[in-house]
Amino acid sequence: MNISKVDLNLLVYLDVLLREGSVTKAANQLSITQPAMSNGLRRLRDLFKDPLLVRTSRGMTPTKRAIELQPIIRDVLSKLETTIKPEIEFSPLNTSRTFRIMASDYAESTLLMEVIRRLTTEAPNVSLDLITPSDVTFHDVEHGKVDMAINRFEELPLSFHQKVVWYDTFSCVTNRRNPLIEDFSLENYLGAKHIWVSKTGFGVGVGIDPKEVQKLGWVDAELTKIGKKRNIRVFTRHYHVALQLAKAQNIIATLPSKAASLYLDDSEVKILPPPFDIPPIALKIAWSPLLHHDAGHIWLRRLIVNVGAELTQ
């Protein structure tokens, strides 16, 4: 194939088609007619010798070849856009930019509180719009509608950039008057009442079925490996709710140590190591290739990573 004979606009067409999954939506996105977009899809099929998008009962579905091409095409266009766009120097002290960040309750409480404190001196006019995982989708981050996502991710789209902020262990939190703390054995742990807390990933959450242990996360997965199961009485997506309940009642919250440490100086709370092994978890930042080379975005990512490093020292 002679690259000089390839219409590079077709790559833009393909990028939008794969994002939208619809000829009509893609045409609207690019402000062209539907026949023009249909013609573009025909030319793309000729170019790649593949149908690329096939109509199924679920709508226009990308082929295996299209799925392989998507992150490559997105990366090429992102680099081209960055090259063409004029370089603009970013000044934290002078900018009044708003950064939209999807963050879990865990990340907000442990990491972003310190980031916000740093912003008051380093970038006093910057605003943060903090969004919960249920408010956005991978699609929103991929399109740059959300600057970044900070959470514990089991998997991410291949096109995303990501960086580990820190690794965290687990701790158990309960009321200091709980008689269980005198003998915090695995047997007594399993006999106690527990509060479950977690919310990872994107999109609207669904209810929890206590019988589906494989969906309950790290703590219960490790218990399952040793043939054990805990007695969960409360399910929540908010760490402060879990911590407050553990403080007020004889109930145990097993959660990341950095969240538990928020109550380290509380005389009514007892923090204990779990009586069984739980592998550390990774808190990550994820962002779209569309924003990878943005000067302001680079600055904020570095600030967050630096704060994370300081908090783990």
PDB file of C-alpha atoms in Angstrom, residues 21-225:
ATOM      1  CA  GLY A  21     -20.994   2.556  16.599  1.00  0.00           C
ATOM      2  CA  SER A  22     -23.405   4.239  14.202  1.00  0.00           C
ATOM      3  CA  VAL A  23     -23.110   5.771  10.731  1.00  0.00           C
ATOM      4  CA  THR A  24     -25.765   8.362  11.569  1.00  0.00           C
ATOM      5  CA  LYS A  25     -24.171   9.412  14.869  1.00  0.00           C
ATOM      6  CA  ALA A  26     -20.706   9.502  13.306  1.00  0.00           C
ATOM      7  CA  ALA A  27     -21.987  11.703  10.461  1.00  0.00           C
ATOM      8  CA  ASN A  28     -23.554  14.102  12.964  1.00  0.00           C
ATOM      9  CA  GLN A  29     -20.351  14.179  15.000  1.00  0.00           C
ATOM     10  CA  LEU A  30     -18.322  15.176  11.935  1.00  0.00           C
ATOM     11  CA  SER A  31     -21.032  17.469  10.511  1.00  0.00           C
ATOM     12  CA  ILE A  32     -21.243  15.562   7.219  1.00  0.00           C
ATOM     13  CA  THR A  33     -24.161  13.843   5.512  1.00  0.00           C
ATOM     14  CA  GLN A  34     -25.061  10.232   6.201  1.00  0.00           C
ATOM     15  CA  PRO A  35     -24.417   9.211   2.547  1.00  0.00           C
ATOM     16  CA  ALA A  36     -20.930  10.758   2.807  1.00  0.00           C
ATOM     17  CA  MET A  37     -20.223   8.762   5.955  1.00  0.00           C
ATOM     18  CA  SER A  38     -21.599   5.574   4.366  1.00  0.00           C
ATOM     19  CA  ASN A  39     -19.290   6.182   1.407  1.00  0.00           C
ATOM     20  CA  GLY A  40     -16.410   6.696   3.825  1.00  0.00           C
ATOM     21  CA  LEU A  41     -17.182   3.367   5.512  1.00  0.00           C
ATOM     22  CA  ARG A  42     -17.225   1.653   2.106  1.00  0.00           C
ATOM     23  CA  ARG A  43     -13.806   3.099   1.293  1.00  0.00           C
ATOM     24  CA  LEU A  44     -12.475   2.051   4.711  1.00  0.00           C
ATOM     25  CA  ARG A  45     -13.652  -1.501   4.086  1.00  0.00           C
ATOM     26  CA  ASP A  46     -11.809  -1.482   0.763  1.00  0.00           C
ATOM     27  CA  LEU A  47      -8.712  -0.015   2.393  1.00  0.00           C
ATOM     28  CA  PHE A  48      -8.485  -2.548   5.228  1.00  0.00           C
ATOM     29  CA  LYS A  49     -10.026  -5.469   3.340  1.00  0.00           C
ATOM     30  CA  ASP A  50     -12.405  -6.016   6.271  1.00  0.00           C
ATOM     31  CA  PRO A  51     -16.080  -5.194   7.009  1.00  0.00           C
ATOM     32  CA  LEU A  52     -14.960  -3.266  10.170  1.00  0.00           C
ATOM     33  CA  LEU A  53     -18.560  -2.757  11.379  1.00  0.00           C
ATOM     34  CA  VAL A  54     -21.203  -5.446  11.006  1.00  0.00           C
ATOM     35  CA  ARG A  55     -24.924  -5.040  11.694  1.00  0.00           C
ATOM     36  CA  THR A  56     -26.104  -7.425  14.435  1.00  0.00           C
ATOM     37  CA  SER A  57     -29.060  -7.622  16.817  1.00  0.00           C
ATOM     38  CA  ARG A  58     -27.089  -5.279  19.107  1.00  0.00           C
ATOM     39  CA  GLY A  59     -26.541  -2.711  16.365  1.00  0.00           C
ATOM     40  CA  MET A  60     -23.313  -2.006  14.461  1.00  0.00           C
ATOM     41  CA  THR A  61     -20.660  -4.284  16.022  1.00  0.00           C
ATOM     42  CA  PRO A  62     -16.917  -3.886  15.340  1.00  0.00           C
ATOM     43  CA  THR A  63     -15.032  -6.849  13.876  1.00  0.00           C
ATOM     44  CA  LYS A  64     -11.890  -8.310  15.438  1.00  0.00           C
ATOM     45  CA  ARG A  65      -9.792  -6.294  12.975  1.00  0.00           C
ATOM     46  CA  ALA A  66     -11.614  -3.072  13.926  1.00  0.00           C
ATOM     47  CA  ILE A  67     -11.064  -3.695  17.641  1.00  0.00           C
ATOM     48  CA  GLU A  68      -7.334  -4.163  16.956  1.00  0.00           C
ATOM     49  CA  LEU A  69      -7.197  -0.973  14.881  1.00  0.00           C
ATOM     50  CA  GLN A  70      -9.082   1.290  17.306  1.00  0.00           C
ATOM     51  CA  PRO A  71      -6.280   2.050  19.851  1.00  0.00           C
ATOM     52  CA  ILE A  72      -3.720   2.368  17.028  1.00  0.00           C
ATOM     53  CA  ILE A  73      -5.833   4.832  15.048  1.00  0.00           C
ATOM     54  CA  ARG A  74      -6.662   6.803  18.225  1.00  0.00           C
ATOM     55  CA  ASP A  75      -2.963   7.046  19.124  1.00  0.00           C
ATOM     56  CA  VAL A  76      -1.976   8.183  15.612  1.00  0.00           C
ATOM     57  CA  LEU A  77      -4.669  10.884  15.511  1.00  0.00           C
ATOM     58  CA  SER A  78      -3.851  12.032  19.046  1.00  0.00           C
ATOM     59  CA  LYS A  79      -0.190  12.532  18.147  1.00  0.00           C
ATOM     60  CA  LEU A  80      -1.159  14.315  14.923  1.00  0.00           C
ATOM     61  CA  GLU A  81      -3.547  16.644  16.777  1.00  0.00           C
ATOM     62  CA  THR A  82      -0.836  17.442  19.323  1.00  0.00           C
ATOM     63  CA  THR A  83       1.690  18.162  16.565  1.00  0.00           C
ATOM     64  CA  ILE A  84      -0.620  20.527  14.705  1.00  0.00           C
ATOM     65  CA  LYS A  85      -1.975  22.322  17.779  1.00  0.00           C
ATOM     66  CA  PRO A  86       0.209  25.295  18.757  1.00  0.00           C
ATOM     67  CA  GLU A  87       2.166  24.879  21.982  1.00  0.00           C
ATOM     68  CA  ILE A  88       0.687  26.926  24.807  1.00  0.00           C
ATOM     69  CA  GLU A  89       2.670  27.375  27.986  1.00  0.00           C
ATOM     70  CA  PHE A  90       0.780  26.334  31.117  1.00  0.00           C
ATOM     71  CA  SER A  91       1.078  28.450  34.252  1.00  0.00           C
ATOM     72  CA  PRO A  92      -0.479  26.890  37.401  1.00  0.00           C
ATOM     73  CA  LEU A  93      -0.419  30.205  39.240  1.00  0.00           C
ATOM     74  CA  ASN A  94      -2.329  32.045  36.501  1.00  0.00           C
ATOM     75  CA  THR A  95      -4.719  29.433  35.140  1.00  0.00           C
ATOM     76  CA  SER A  96      -8.401  29.328  36.120  1.00  0.00           C
ATOM     77  CA  ARG A  97      -8.956  25.946  34.508  1.00  0.00           C
ATOM     78  CA  THR A  98     -11.483  23.437  35.845  1.00  0.00           C
ATOM     79  CA  PHE A  99     -10.339  19.809  35.954  1.00  0.00           C
ATOM     80  CA  ARG A 100     -13.042  17.152  36.041  1.00  0.00           C
ATOM     81  CA  ILE A 101     -11.916  14.073  37.974  1.00  0.00           C
ATOM     82  CA  MET A 102     -13.768  10.822  38.545  1.00  0.00           C
ATOM     83  CA  ALA A 103     -12.659   9.562  41.954  1.00  0.00           C
ATOM     84  CA  SER A 104     -13.772   6.880  44.351  1.00  0.00           C
ATOM     85  CA  ASP A 105     -14.683   7.798  47.904  1.00  0.00           C
ATOM     86  CA  TYR A 106     -11.429   6.122  48.939  1.00  0.00           C
ATOM     87  CA  ALA A 107      -9.340   8.290  46.586  1.00  0.00           C
ATOM     88  CA  GLU A 108     -11.174  11.470  47.592  1.00  0.00           C
ATOM     89  CA  SER A 109     -10.685  10.889  51.312  1.00  0.00           C
ATOM     90  CA  THR A 110      -7.064   9.771  51.244  1.00  0.00           C
ATOM     91  CA  LEU A 111      -5.394  11.357  48.215  1.00  0.00           C
ATOM     92  CA  LEU A 112      -7.396  14.284  46.894  1.00  0.00           C
ATOM     93  CA  MET A 113      -7.781  16.021  50.247  1.00  0.00           C
ATOM     94  CA  GLU A 114      -4.019  16.619  50.208  1.00  0.00           C
ATOM     95  CA  VAL A 115      -4.024  17.480  46.482  1.00  0.00           C
ATOM     96  CA  ILE A 116      -6.640  20.186  47.157  1.00  0.00           C
ATOM     97  CA  ARG A 117      -4.522  21.570  49.988  1.00  0.00           C
ATOM     98  CA  ARG A 118      -1.545  21.834  47.625  1.00  0.00           C
ATOM     99  CA  LEU A 119      -3.646  23.537  44.957  1.00  0.00           C
ATOM    100  CA  THR A 120      -4.500  26.430  47.282  1.00  0.00           C
ATOM    101  CA  THR A 121      -0.899  27.607  47.068  1.00  0.00           C
ATOM    102  CA  GLU A 122       0.385  26.191  43.770  1.00  0.00           C
ATOM    103  CA  ALA A 123      -2.685  26.896  41.613  1.00  0.00           C
ATOM    104  CA  PRO A 124      -5.117  29.027  43.651  1.00  0.00           C
ATOM    105  CA  ASN A 125      -7.565  29.612  40.787  1.00  0.00           C
ATOM    106  CA  VAL A 126      -7.846  26.008  39.652  1.00  0.00           C
ATOM    107  CA  SER A 127     -11.196  24.301  40.292  1.00  0.00           C
ATOM    108  CA  LEU A 128     -11.800  20.576  40.717  1.00  0.00           C
ATOM    109  CA  ASP A 129     -15.077  18.957  39.710  1.00  0.00           C
ATOM    110  CA  LEU A 130     -15.058  15.620  41.556  1.00  0.00           C
ATOM    111  CA  ILE A 131     -17.384  12.975  40.136  1.00  0.00           C
ATOM    112  CA  THR A 132     -18.294   9.548  41.517  1.00  0.00           C
ATOM    113  CA  PRO A 133     -17.703   6.334  39.519  1.00  0.00           C
ATOM    114  CA  SER A 134     -21.464   5.994  38.990  1.00  0.00           C
ATOM    115  CA  ASP A 135     -21.579   9.367  37.189  1.00  0.00           C
ATOM    116  CA  VAL A 136     -19.397   8.459  34.211  1.00  0.00           C
ATOM    117  CA  THR A 137     -18.447   5.704  31.783  1.00  0.00           C
ATOM    118  CA  PHE A 138     -15.234   4.661  30.064  1.00  0.00           C
ATOM    119  CA  HIS A 139     -16.678   6.442  27.028  1.00  0.00           C
ATOM    120  CA  ASP A 140     -16.643   9.795  28.870  1.00  0.00           C
ATOM    121  CA  VAL A 141     -13.000   9.425  29.857  1.00  0.00           C
ATOM    122  CA  GLU A 142     -11.972   8.208  26.409  1.00  0.00           C
ATOM    123  CA  HIS A 143     -13.535  11.300  24.797  1.00  0.00           C
ATOM    124  CA  GLY A 144     -11.829  13.648  27.249  1.00  0.00           C
ATOM    125  CA  LYS A 145     -15.116  14.736  28.837  1.00  0.00           C
ATOM    126  CA  VAL A 146     -13.540  13.669  32.128  1.00  0.00           C
ATOM    127  CA  ASP A 147      -9.893  14.606  32.617  1.00  0.00           C
ATOM    128  CA  MET A 148      -8.945  11.510  34.562  1.00  0.00           C
ATOM    129  CA  ALA A 149     -10.215   8.693  36.721  1.00  0.00           C
ATOM    130  CA  ILE A 150      -8.628   7.770  40.058  1.00  0.00           C
ATOM    131  CA  ASN A 151      -9.694   4.423  41.426  1.00  0.00           C
ATOM    132  CA  ARG A 152      -8.803   0.759  41.775  1.00  0.00           C
ATOM    133  CA  PHE A 153      -9.341  -0.753  38.331  1.00  0.00           C
ATOM    134  CA  GLU A 154      -9.467  -4.443  37.552  1.00  0.00           C
ATOM    135  CA  GLU A 155      -9.150  -3.690  33.825  1.00  0.00           C
ATOM    136  CA  LEU A 156      -9.005  -0.675  31.524  1.00  0.00           C
ATOM    137  CA  PRO A 157      -9.380  -0.134  27.756  1.00  0.00           C
ATOM    138  CA  LEU A 158      -6.082  -0.659  25.935  1.00  0.00           C
ATOM    139  CA  SER A 159      -6.168   2.897  24.588  1.00  0.00           C
ATOM    140  CA  PHE A 160      -6.044   4.438  28.084  1.00  0.00           C
ATOM    141  CA  HIS A 161      -2.889   5.709  29.736  1.00  0.00           C
ATOM    142  CA  GLN A 162      -2.485   4.777  33.375  1.00  0.00           C
ATOM    143  CA  LYS A 163      -0.106   5.174  36.299  1.00  0.00           C
ATOM    144  CA  VAL A 164      -0.028   3.667  39.776  1.00  0.00           C
ATOM    145  CA  VAL A 165      -0.308   6.289  42.535  1.00  0.00           C
ATOM    146  CA  TRP A 166       0.378   3.830  45.369  1.00  0.00           C
ATOM    147  CA  TYR A 167      -0.107   0.312  46.649  1.00  0.00           C
ATOM    148  CA  ASP A 168      -2.142  -0.116  49.820  1.00  0.00           C
ATOM    149  CA  THR A 169      -2.564  -2.948  52.309  1.00  0.00           C
ATOM    150  CA  PHE A 170      -5.708  -3.759  54.315  1.00  0.00           C
ATOM    151  CA  SER A 171      -6.684  -3.077  57.927  1.00  0.00           C
ATOM    152  CA  CYS A 172      -9.625  -3.951  60.171  1.00  0.00           C
ATOM    153  CA  VAL A 173     -11.473  -1.191  62.019  1.00  0.00           C
ATOM    154  CA  THR A 174     -13.846  -1.674  64.944  1.00  0.00           C
ATOM    155  CA  ASN A 175     -15.064  -0.074  68.182  1.00  0.00           C
ATOM    156  CA  ARG A 176     -12.373  -0.011  70.844  1.00  0.00           C
ATOM    157  CA  ARG A 177     -14.927  -1.486  73.303  1.00  0.00           C
ATOM    158  CA  ASN A 178     -15.482  -4.515  71.079  1.00  0.00           C
ATOM    159  CA  PRO A 179     -14.415  -7.547  73.193  1.00  0.00           C
ATOM    160  CA  LEU A 180     -13.230  -9.190  69.997  1.00  0.00           C
ATOM    161  CA  ILE A 181     -10.043  -7.102  69.946  1.00  0.00           C
ATOM    162  CA  GLU A 182      -8.676  -9.056  72.915  1.00  0.00           C
ATOM    163  CA  ASP A 183      -8.413 -12.148  70.723  1.00  0.00           C
ATOM    164  CA  PHE A 184      -8.540 -11.092  67.082  1.00  0.00           C
ATOM    165  CA  SER A 185      -8.207 -14.584  65.633  1.00  0.00           C
ATOM    166  CA  LEU A 186      -9.538 -15.753  62.284  1.00  0.00           C
ATOM    167  CA  GLU A 187     -12.223 -17.759  64.084  1.00  0.00           C
ATOM    168  CA  ASN A 188     -13.453 -14.728  66.024  1.00  0.00           C
ATOM    169  CA  TYR A 189     -13.193 -12.538  62.923  1.00  0.00           C
ATOM    170  CA  LEU A 190     -15.457 -14.903  60.999  1.00  0.00           C
ATOM    171  CA  GLY A 191     -17.921 -15.049  63.909  1.00  0.00           C
ATOM    172  CA  ALA A 192     -18.310 -11.276  64.016  1.00  0.00           C
ATOM    173  CA  LYS A 193     -20.614  -9.018  61.987  1.00  0.00           C
ATOM    174  CA  HIS A 194     -19.029  -7.167  59.077  1.00  0.00           C
ATOM    175  CA  ILE A 195     -19.604  -4.129  56.895  1.00  0.00           C
ATOM    176  CA  TRP A 196     -18.592  -4.395  53.232  1.00  0.00           C
ATOM    177  CA  VAL A 197     -17.411  -1.302  51.386  1.00  0.00           C
ATOM    178  CA  SER A 198     -16.286  -0.971  47.791  1.00  0.00           C
ATOM    179  CA  LYS A 199     -17.040   0.717  44.476  1.00  0.00           C
ATOM    180  CA  THR A 200     -14.676   0.257  41.590  1.00  0.00           C
ATOM    181  CA  GLY A 201     -14.898   0.795  37.855  1.00  0.00           C
ATOM    182  CA  PHE A 202     -17.351   2.984  35.997  1.00  0.00           C
ATOM    183  CA  GLY A 203     -21.053   3.307  35.471  1.00  0.00           C
ATOM    184  CA  VAL A 204     -24.164   2.939  37.553  1.00  0.00           C
ATOM    185  CA  GLY A 205     -23.756   0.433  40.359  1.00  0.00           C
ATOM    186  CA  VAL A 206     -26.086  -2.503  40.950  1.00  0.00           C
ATOM    187  CA  GLY A 207     -27.215  -4.219  44.112  1.00  0.00           C
ATOM    188  CA  ILE A 208     -25.040  -6.784  45.848  1.00  0.00           C
ATOM    189  CA  ASP A 209     -26.028 -10.438  46.235  1.00  0.00           C
ATOM    190  CA  PRO A 210     -24.209 -11.768  49.327  1.00  0.00           C
ATOM    191  CA  LYS A 211     -24.262 -15.258  47.793  1.00  0.00           C
ATOM    192  CA  GLU A 212     -22.134 -14.154  44.829  1.00  0.00           C
ATOM    193  CA  VAL A 213     -18.842 -14.207  46.725  1.00  0.00           C
ATOM    194  CA  GLN A 214     -16.768 -13.929  43.554  1.00  0.00           C
ATOM    195  CA  LYS A 215     -18.207 -10.424  42.986  1.00  0.00           C
ATOM    196  CA  LEU A 216     -17.550  -9.105  46.490  1.00  0.00           C
ATOM    197  CA  GLY A 217     -13.934  -8.142  45.909  1.00  0.00           C
ATOM    198  CA  TRP A 218     -10.484  -8.670  47.359  1.00  0.00           C
ATOM    199  CA  VAL A 219     -11.299  -9.459  50.998  1.00  0.00           C
ATOM    200  CA  ASP A 220     -13.927 -12.093  50.290  1.00  0.00           C
ATOM    201  CA  ALA A 221     -11.938 -13.554  47.401  1.00  0.00           C
ATOM    202  CA  GLU A 222      -9.050 -14.283  49.775  1.00  0.00           C
ATOM    203  CA  LEU A 223     -11.396 -15.811  52.349  1.00  0.00           C
ATOM    204  CA  THR A 224     -12.856 -18.033  49.651  1.00  0.00           C
ATOM    205  CA  LYS A 225      -9.362 -19.330  48.836  1.00  0.00           C
TER     206      LYS A 225
END
